[in-house]
Coordinates of C-alpha atoms in Angstrom, one line a residue:
M1 CA 103.3 150.1 36.1
I2 CA 106.0 151.2 38.3
S3 CA 108.7 151.7 36.1
S4 CA 111.7 149.7 38.3
T5 CA 114.0 152.6 38.0
M6 CA 111.1 154.3 39.4
K7 CA 112.7 155.5 42.8
F8 CA 109.9 155.6 46.2
P9 CA 109.7 159.0 47.9
S10 CA 112.0 158.7 51.1
C11 CA 108.8 159.5 53.4
I12 CA 107.7 156.0 52.3
L13 CA 110.2 154.1 52.2
L14 CA 110.6 155.4 55.6
L15 CA 106.8 154.6 56.2
L16 CA 106.6 150.6 54.9
L17 CA 110.6 150.1 57.2
I18 CA 108.0 151.5 60.3
L19 CA 105.1 148.8 59.4
T20 CA 107.5 145.7 58.9
T21 CA 108.9 146.6 62.1
H22 CA 105.4 147.0 63.3
L23 CA 104.8 143.9 61.6
F24 CA 107.8 142.0 64.0
I25 CA 107.4 143.2 67.5
P26 CA 104.5 140.4 68.6
S27 CA 107.0 137.1 67.4
L28 CA 109.7 139.4 68.6
S29 CA 108.8 139.9 72.3
E30 CA 106.1 136.4 72.2
Q31 CA 106.5 135.3 75.9
C32 CA 104.9 132.0 75.6
N33 CA 106.8 129.0 74.8
P34 CA 105.6 127.6 71.1
H35 CA 105.6 124.0 72.3
D36 CA 102.3 125.0 75.1
K37 CA 101.3 127.5 73.2
K38 CA 101.0 125.0 69.5
T39 CA 99.4 122.9 73.0
L40 CA 97.0 124.9 73.9
F41 CA 95.9 125.2 70.2
Q42 CA 95.0 121.3 70.5
I43 CA 93.4 121.2 73.7
K44 CA 91.3 124.4 72.1
K45 CA 90.2 122.1 69.1
Q46 CA 89.6 118.7 71.1
F47 CA 87.7 121.5 72.8
G48 CA 85.7 121.1 70.4
N49 CA 86.2 124.9 69.7
P50 CA 83.9 126.1 72.3
T51 CA 83.6 130.1 72.3
K52 CA 84.9 130.5 76.2
L53 CA 87.8 129.6 74.7
S54 CA 87.5 132.3 72.1
S55 CA 91.0 134.6 73.7
W56 CA 92.8 131.7 72.5
D57 CA 94.3 133.3 69.1
S58 CA 97.2 132.8 67.1
T59 CA 97.9 136.0 66.7
T60 CA 98.2 137.1 71.0
D61 CA 100.8 135.7 73.4
C62 CA 99.5 133.5 75.6
C63 CA 101.3 134.5 77.9
N64 CA 100.1 138.0 77.8
G65 CA 97.0 137.5 80.6
T66 CA 93.9 137.7 77.8
W67 CA 94.0 134.0 77.7
Y68 CA 90.7 132.5 80.0
G69 CA 92.3 130.4 82.1
V70 CA 96.1 130.7 81.2
F71 CA 98.4 131.5 83.6
C72 CA 102.7 131.3 82.7
D73 CA 104.6 131.6 85.6
K74 CA 106.9 134.6 85.1
Q75 CA 110.3 132.7 85.5
T76 CA 109.6 130.7 82.5
Y77 CA 106.9 131.8 80.6
R78 CA 104.9 128.7 80.6
V79 CA 102.6 127.3 80.9
S80 CA 101.4 126.6 85.1
T81 CA 97.9 126.5 84.5
L82 CA 95.1 125.7 83.7
D83 CA 91.9 127.2 85.0
L84 CA 88.9 126.2 82.8
Q85 CA 85.7 126.3 83.7
D86 CA 82.1 126.5 82.6
L87 CA 83.2 125.4 79.3
D88 CA 79.9 126.0 76.4
L89 CA 81.6 122.6 75.4
P90 CA 79.3 122.1 71.8
H91 CA 79.5 118.0 72.6
P92 CA 80.0 115.6 74.5
V93 CA 83.9 114.9 74.8
P94 CA 86.5 113.3 77.1
I95 CA 89.3 115.2 78.4
P96 CA 91.1 116.5 75.8
P97 CA 95.7 113.7 75.2
S98 CA 97.2 117.3 74.5
I99 CA 96.4 118.8 78.7
F100 CA 99.2 115.8 79.5
N101 CA 101.7 117.4 76.9
L102 CA 101.7 120.9 79.4
P103 CA 104.7 119.8 81.0
F104 CA 105.3 122.1 83.8
L105 CA 101.6 122.0 84.5
L106 CA 101.0 122.4 88.5
Y107 CA 97.3 123.2 88.4
L108 CA 94.8 122.0 86.8
T109 CA 91.1 122.7 87.1
L110 CA 88.1 121.3 84.8
M111 CA 84.7 122.5 86.7
N112 CA 81.0 122.4 85.7
T113 CA 81.1 121.4 82.2
P114 CA 78.6 118.5 81.9
N115 CA 79.6 118.2 79.2
L116 CA 82.7 116.7 79.8
V117 CA 82.7 112.9 79.5
G118 CA 84.8 110.3 79.5
T119 CA 87.4 108.6 82.3
I120 CA 90.4 110.4 83.6
P121 CA 93.0 109.5 80.9
P122 CA 96.3 107.2 82.8
S123 CA 98.6 109.2 80.9
I124 CA 97.6 111.8 83.6
S125 CA 100.8 110.8 85.5
N126 CA 102.6 112.4 82.9
L127 CA 102.2 116.1 84.6
T128 CA 104.6 115.6 86.4
K129 CA 104.6 118.3 88.7
L130 CA 101.3 118.9 88.9
N131 CA 100.7 120.7 92.8
S132 CA 96.6 119.8 92.4
I133 CA 93.7 119.1 90.4
Y134 CA 90.7 119.8 90.4
I135 CA 87.1 117.6 88.2
I136 CA 85.2 119.4 89.8
Q137 CA 81.1 119.1 89.2
T138 CA 81.7 117.5 85.3
N139 CA 80.3 114.0 83.7
I140 CA 83.6 111.9 83.9
S141 CA 83.1 108.8 84.2
G142 CA 85.3 105.3 84.4
E143 CA 87.6 104.4 88.0
I144 CA 90.5 107.2 89.1
P145 CA 93.2 106.1 88.4
N146 CA 96.1 104.5 89.8
T147 CA 99.0 106.8 88.4
L148 CA 97.6 109.1 90.2
S149 CA 100.1 107.8 92.1
E150 CA 102.7 107.8 90.7
I151 CA 102.2 112.1 90.8
K152 CA 105.0 112.5 93.7
T153 CA 104.7 116.4 93.6
L154 CA 100.5 116.8 94.3
V155 CA 99.0 118.5 97.5
T156 CA 95.0 118.3 97.3
I157 CA 93.4 116.0 94.7
D158 CA 89.6 117.4 94.1
I159 CA 87.4 115.5 91.4
S160 CA 83.4 115.9 92.9
D161 CA 80.5 115.8 91.2
N162 CA 81.4 113.5 89.3
K163 CA 80.5 110.1 88.0
L164 CA 83.3 108.0 89.3
T165 CA 83.0 104.4 89.6
G166 CA 85.1 101.9 92.0
P167 CA 86.8 101.8 94.3
L168 CA 88.8 104.5 96.3
P169 CA 92.9 103.2 95.3
A170 CA 94.6 102.4 98.2
S171 CA 98.1 103.7 96.3
L172 CA 97.3 107.0 96.9
S173 CA 99.0 107.3 100.5
T174 CA 102.2 107.2 99.4
L175 CA 102.7 110.5 97.8
P176 CA 104.7 112.5 100.8
N177 CA 103.4 115.3 100.3
L178 CA 99.6 114.8 99.6
A179 CA 97.2 117.2 101.5
G180 CA 93.5 116.5 100.7
I181 CA 90.7 114.1 99.2
F182 CA 88.1 115.4 97.9
F183 CA 85.6 112.6 96.7
Y184 CA 82.3 114.1 97.3
R185 CA 79.6 112.7 96.0
N186 CA 80.0 110.1 93.1
Q187 CA 79.4 106.8 92.8
L188 CA 82.3 104.9 94.3
T189 CA 82.2 101.5 96.1
G190 CA 84.3 99.1 98.4
A191 CA 85.8 100.2 101.7
I192 CA 88.5 102.7 102.7
P193 CA 91.6 101.4 101.6
K194 CA 93.6 100.4 105.4
S195 CA 96.4 102.3 103.7
Y196 CA 95.2 105.5 104.4
G197 CA 96.1 105.4 108.8
S198 CA 99.7 106.1 106.5
F199 CA 98.8 110.1 104.3
P200 CA 101.8 111.8 105.4
K201 CA 101.3 114.2 108.2
S202 CA 101.0 117.4 106.2
F203 CA 97.7 115.8 105.3
V204 CA 94.4 117.1 106.9
G205 CA 91.6 117.1 104.9
L206 CA 89.7 113.8 104.0
D207 CA 85.7 114.6 102.2
L208 CA 84.1 111.0 100.3
S209 CA 80.3 112.2 101.6
R210 CA 76.9 110.8 98.9
N211 CA 79.0 108.2 97.2
R212 CA 78.4 104.1 97.9
L213 CA 81.1 102.9 100.6
S214 CA 80.7 100.4 102.8
G215 CA 82.4 99.0 105.4
K216 CA 84.2 99.1 108.7
I217 CA 86.5 101.9 109.3
P218 CA 90.3 100.9 109.5
A219 CA 91.8 101.8 112.9
S220 CA 94.8 102.7 111.0
L221 CA 93.1 105.8 110.8
G222 CA 93.0 107.2 114.4
K223 CA 96.5 108.1 113.6
L224 CA 95.6 110.9 111.3
N225 CA 95.5 114.4 112.4
L226 CA 92.4 116.0 110.6
Q227 CA 91.3 118.8 110.3
I228 CA 88.2 118.4 108.0
L229 CA 86.6 115.0 107.9
D230 CA 83.7 113.8 106.2
L231 CA 81.3 110.2 106.0
S232 CA 78.4 111.7 105.8
W233 CA 76.1 109.4 103.2
N234 CA 77.4 106.2 102.7
A235 CA 77.1 102.9 103.5
F236 CA 79.8 101.9 106.9
K237 CA 79.4 100.3 109.8
G238 CA 80.9 99.8 113.3
D239 CA 83.7 101.8 115.2
A240 CA 84.3 105.6 114.4
S241 CA 85.5 106.8 117.8
M242 CA 89.4 106.7 116.7
F243 CA 88.4 110.2 115.1
F244 CA 87.7 112.2 117.9
G245 CA 90.7 112.7 120.5
S246 CA 91.5 115.9 122.8
T247 CA 94.7 116.5 120.9
K248 CA 92.7 116.1 117.3
Q249 CA 93.1 119.5 114.9
T250 CA 89.3 118.9 114.5
S251 CA 87.1 121.5 112.8
D252 CA 85.3 119.9 110.5
L253 CA 83.9 116.1 111.6
V254 CA 80.7 114.9 109.3
L255 CA 79.5 111.2 110.1
A256 CA 76.2 112.2 109.4
M257 CA 73.3 109.1 107.2
N258 CA 76.2 105.7 108.4
S259 CA 75.5 103.1 110.6
F260 CA 78.2 103.9 113.2
A261 CA 78.1 102.4 116.5
F262 CA 80.1 103.8 119.2
D263 CA 79.9 104.9 122.9
F264 CA 79.7 109.0 122.5
G265 CA 80.2 109.0 126.5
K266 CA 84.1 107.5 126.1
V267 CA 85.4 109.9 124.3
E268 CA 87.4 112.7 124.1
L269 CA 86.1 115.9 121.6
P270 CA 88.5 118.0 119.8
K271 CA 89.2 121.2 120.8
N272 CA 89.1 123.6 118.0
L273 CA 85.3 121.8 117.3
G274 CA 83.1 124.1 115.2
K275 CA 80.9 120.6 113.3
L276 CA 80.2 118.6 114.7
D277 CA 76.9 115.8 112.3
L278 CA 76.5 112.7 114.2
R279 CA 72.6 112.4 112.9
N280 CA 71.1 109.2 111.8
N281 CA 74.2 106.4 112.6
K282 CA 73.5 104.1 115.9
I283 CA 75.6 105.8 118.2
Y284 CA 74.5 104.8 122.3
G285 CA 76.0 106.3 125.6
T286 CA 75.5 109.8 126.7
L287 CA 76.6 112.8 125.9
P288 CA 79.8 114.1 126.7
E289 CA 80.3 117.2 128.9
G290 CA 83.2 117.8 126.7
L291 CA 80.3 120.0 124.5
T292 CA 80.3 122.4 126.6
E293 CA 83.7 123.4 126.2
L294 CA 84.3 124.0 122.7
K295 CA 84.5 127.6 122.1
L296 CA 84.3 127.3 117.9
L297 CA 81.2 124.9 117.9
N298 CA 78.6 126.0 115.9
F299 CA 76.8 123.3 114.6
F300 CA 75.6 120.6 115.9
Y301 CA 73.0 117.3 115.3
V302 CA 73.4 114.2 117.1
G303 CA 69.4 113.5 115.8
Y304 CA 68.3 109.9 115.0
N305 CA 70.4 107.4 117.5
K306 CA 71.0 105.9 120.7
L307 CA 71.5 108.1 122.5
C308 CA 70.4 108.7 126.5
G309 CA 70.5 110.8 129.7
Q310 CA 70.8 114.4 130.5
I311 CA 71.8 117.2 128.0
P312 CA 74.9 119.0 129.6
Q313 CA 74.1 122.4 129.9
G314 CA 76.7 125.2 129.5
G315 CA 78.5 126.9 126.8
N316 CA 77.6 127.0 122.9
L317 CA 75.1 124.5 123.0
V318 CA 72.8 126.6 124.5
R319 CA 73.1 128.3 120.4
F320 CA 71.2 124.8 120.1
Y321 CA 67.2 123.5 119.4
E322 CA 65.4 120.3 120.3
T323 CA 65.8 119.6 116.1
S324 CA 69.6 118.7 117.4
Y325 CA 68.9 116.2 119.6
E326 CA 65.2 114.0 118.4
H327 CA 65.1 111.4 117.9
N328 CA 67.4 109.1 120.3
K329 CA 66.3 106.7 122.8
C330 CA 66.5 108.6 125.9
L331 CA 67.8 112.1 125.9
C332 CA 66.5 114.6 128.7
G333 CA 67.3 117.9 129.8
S334 CA 66.9 121.4 128.0
P335 CA 65.9 121.7 125.2
L336 CA 64.1 118.6 125.9
P337 CA 62.0 117.6 127.7
A338 CA 63.2 117.9 131.8
C339 CA 65.4 114.3 133.4
K340 CA 62.4 112.4 134.7
T341 CA 64.1 111.5 138.7

């Protein structure tokens, strides 16, 4: 037993002082906001403590770049990005509700996680600063919540390759900064809302492919100047000519595998068109001569329609084989058999 009167050598006291000071350095220098750090641990627990999140360690700073998928604002040190992909969830779990307690979150990604189930909670609207949301390749189901339209900062919504059902929320057109919605490969039903023709000028991308959507396309969508449009593999019908026009900036126009019917020979083509896929519809008329002027065209398919007449010659059309034109009513000319005189 050491006597209370016994004095430590000065070198030992100095060592103890250094060790004690060192123990306090992490807490004094930690930049991660305490509320955010506590919330992240709640998220980890609600996910079932997957091994992918083992770097979320209480002894380290969540803003130091070592926490998987966590990024902080360099000025405020609030969590601004949560990028969680390929999580090895031990069992099926819903989206952790604690995610919606990160008030400064700008970017949210939940991707390639089959054991992520349940719905997208209406409380997602608590993320009032959210810029982009990516929920891709999960087993999330249910309807797209209307509360997304309450997040006025949203620019991109990508909730593709899930099991979402129900209609397209008409209220999304009220988002003032929206640039694109990508809902492909779900089980959505119903028609495209007329309100989608009122998307802001910033709106340039719409992908609703591989769903169960149906009905006619609202004429109001002709007001849009899209760079990317994909409505393929649905049950749409009627006129889709409003998506064409010489002043549009469209690069990818994909309408395949529907029942669209309009006179293709009467449309004007966007000059930046690089991909045009109209296969398996009921489109009639001739091929527009303007096809030969498309300098960026690298994918072209109009097979399985009711097109007729001479195939225009020249330009990038010389790159495409007969499969691009197969099973039409009476198309002729290279690369198909010559037209009968």
